[in-house]
Tab-separated table of C-alpha atoms in Angstrom:
chain	number	residue	atom	x	y	z
A	1	TYR	CA	-15.990	22.587	-11.610
A	2	CYS	CA	-19.106	23.281	-13.649
A	3	VAL	CA	-17.964	26.731	-14.715
A	4	LEU	CA	-14.528	25.387	-15.591
A	5	TYR	CA	-16.183	22.621	-17.633
A	6	GLN	CA	-18.267	25.161	-19.565
A	7	PHE	CA	-15.179	27.226	-20.423
A	8	VAL	CA	-12.826	24.345	-21.254
A	9	THR	CA	-15.222	22.181	-23.267
A	10	PRO	CA	-15.449	24.504	-26.299
A	11	ALA	CA	-11.688	24.953	-26.286
A	12	ILE	CA	-11.021	21.215	-26.364
A	13	GLY	CA	-14.162	19.634	-27.766
A	14	SER	CA	-14.798	22.086	-30.577
A	15	VAL	CA	-11.478	21.832	-32.346
A	16	PHE	CA	-12.125	21.151	-36.011
A	17	THR	CA	-9.927	21.062	-39.047
A	18	THR	CA	-10.057	23.921	-41.505
A	19	ALA	CA	-10.070	21.382	-44.315
A	20	ALA	CA	-13.447	19.896	-43.347
A	21	ALA	CA	-15.365	21.830	-45.999
A	22	GLU	CA	-12.845	20.911	-48.684
A	23	VAL	CA	-12.919	17.235	-47.731
A	24	LYS	CA	-16.702	17.323	-47.819
A	25	GLN	CA	-16.938	19.076	-51.163
A	26	HIS	CA	-14.023	17.691	-53.167
A	27	TRP	CA	-13.071	14.326	-51.701
A	28	ALA	CA	-16.484	13.038	-50.636
A	29	GLY	CA	-18.269	14.811	-53.480
A	30	VAL	CA	-21.170	16.017	-51.338
A	31	ARG	CA	-23.764	17.937	-53.340
A	32	VAL	CA	-26.047	20.666	-52.031
A	33	LEU	CA	-29.314	18.696	-52.234
A	34	GLN	CA	-27.924	15.689	-50.384
A	35	ASN	CA	-26.304	17.927	-47.775
A	36	ALA	CA	-29.576	19.774	-47.160
A	37	THR	CA	-31.548	16.519	-46.994
A	38	PHE	CA	-29.189	14.955	-44.484
A	39	SER	CA	-29.155	18.164	-42.442
A	40	LEU	CA	-32.956	18.132	-42.288
A	41	VAL	CA	-33.005	14.492	-41.196
A	42	GLY	CA	-30.322	15.361	-38.655
A	43	LEU	CA	-32.496	18.132	-37.213
A	44	PHE	CA	-35.371	15.700	-36.776
A	45	LEU	CA	-33.051	13.253	-35.022
A	46	PHE	CA	-31.720	16.059	-32.813
A	47	THR	CA	-35.313	16.839	-31.836
A	48	PHE	CA	-35.882	13.151	-31.123
A	49	GLY	CA	-32.762	13.146	-28.936
A	50	LEU	CA	-34.120	16.111	-26.976
A	51	TRP	CA	-37.373	14.232	-26.454
A	52	LEU	CA	-35.479	11.117	-25.298
A	53	VAL	CA	-33.652	13.105	-22.644
A	54	LYS	CA	-36.879	14.747	-21.494
A	55	SER	CA	-38.935	11.581	-21.300
A	56	ARG	CA	-36.505	8.794	-20.409
A	57	TRP	CA	-33.020	9.892	-19.399
A	58	LEU	CA	-33.619	12.929	-17.226
A	59	HIS	CA	-33.203	10.978	-13.984
A	60	HIS	CA	-29.950	9.272	-14.960
A	61	SER	CA	-26.494	10.425	-13.936
A	62	TRP	CA	-25.658	13.605	-15.823
A	63	ARG	CA	-21.935	13.016	-15.451
A	64	ALA	CA	-22.226	9.577	-17.010
A	65	MET	CA	-24.342	10.930	-19.864
A	66	VAL	CA	-21.813	13.679	-20.641
A	67	LEU	CA	-18.976	11.151	-20.584
A	68	VAL	CA	-20.789	8.597	-22.743
A	69	THR	CA	-22.010	11.136	-25.294
A	70	THR	CA	-18.629	12.856	-25.598
A	71	ILE	CA	-16.851	9.562	-26.193
A	72	SER	CA	-19.549	8.299	-28.558
A	73	LEU	CA	-19.477	11.494	-30.626
A	74	ASN	CA	-15.739	11.064	-31.172
A	75	LEU	CA	-16.087	7.351	-31.931
A	76	ILE	CA	-18.882	8.015	-34.418
A	77	ASP	CA	-16.888	10.705	-36.223
A	78	MET	CA	-13.623	8.771	-36.486
A	79	PRO	CA	-14.419	6.055	-39.058
A	80	PHE	CA	-16.297	8.367	-41.424
A	81	SER	CA	-13.536	10.953	-41.502
A	82	LEU	CA	-10.633	8.515	-41.652
A	83	LEU	CA	-12.131	6.306	-44.351
A	84	THR	CA	-12.931	9.324	-46.503
A	85	ILE	CA	-9.594	11.072	-46.024
A	86	PHE	CA	-7.541	7.949	-46.728
A	87	ASP	CA	-9.595	7.151	-49.870
A	88	VAL	CA	-11.107	3.891	-48.644
A	89	VAL	CA	-14.677	5.089	-49.197
A	90	ARG	CA	-15.419	8.305	-51.067
A	91	SER	CA	-19.195	8.329	-51.171
A	92	GLN	CA	-21.199	11.410	-50.295
A	93	TYR	CA	-23.853	9.267	-48.621
A	94	PHE	CA	-21.267	7.510	-46.478
A	95	PHE	CA	-19.680	10.813	-45.456
A	96	LEU	CA	-23.040	12.390	-44.624
A	97	GLY	CA	-24.031	9.359	-42.533
A	98	GLU	CA	-21.928	10.718	-39.702
A	99	THR	CA	-24.028	13.876	-39.651
A	100	VAL	CA	-27.162	11.835	-39.053
A	101	LEU	CA	-25.712	9.325	-36.584
A	102	ALA	CA	-24.162	11.940	-34.318
A	103	GLU	CA	-27.335	13.967	-33.777
A	104	ILE	CA	-28.873	11.973	-30.917
A	105	PRO	CA	-25.710	11.921	-28.754
A	106	ALA	CA	-25.162	15.593	-29.619
A	107	ALA	CA	-28.689	16.418	-28.424
A	108	VAL	CA	-28.174	14.541	-25.167
A	109	ASN	CA	-24.847	16.264	-24.599
A	110	PHE	CA	-26.380	19.668	-25.360
A	111	VAL	CA	-29.294	19.231	-22.957
A	112	VAL	CA	-27.237	17.870	-20.099
A	113	SER	CA	-24.533	20.516	-20.461
A	114	THR	CA	-27.179	23.234	-20.544
A	115	PHE	CA	-29.031	21.832	-17.532
A	116	VAL	CA	-25.869	21.871	-15.469
A	117	ILE	CA	-25.493	25.617	-15.941
A	118	VAL	CA	-29.207	26.305	-15.416
A	119	GLU	CA	-29.219	24.339	-12.153
A	120	MET	CA	-26.310	26.308	-10.693
């Protein structure tokens, strides 16, 4: 099951729209400086997420953590994308907020998924 999970997850979980860059640049109006700043903050939060897994969540159920982080990543992404695409909010700071908020669950998901393969 673990090997199947590692092969199927990128096929299902990594499906992105080809219009993401255009939405980011033209509709949300994201500029290079703000994008770089939010990416840097996101990297720090990703590092913090790695530390959280190492220090606090390592002894919890890995299956539950993968399930919770996968669902939370989709739930975090939904409102930012939908509100920007349907012209409810077209602020670059609002659109980039998803990048920052999703880093901790993404770090947890990354570590747990990697540990499963290493432990095999």
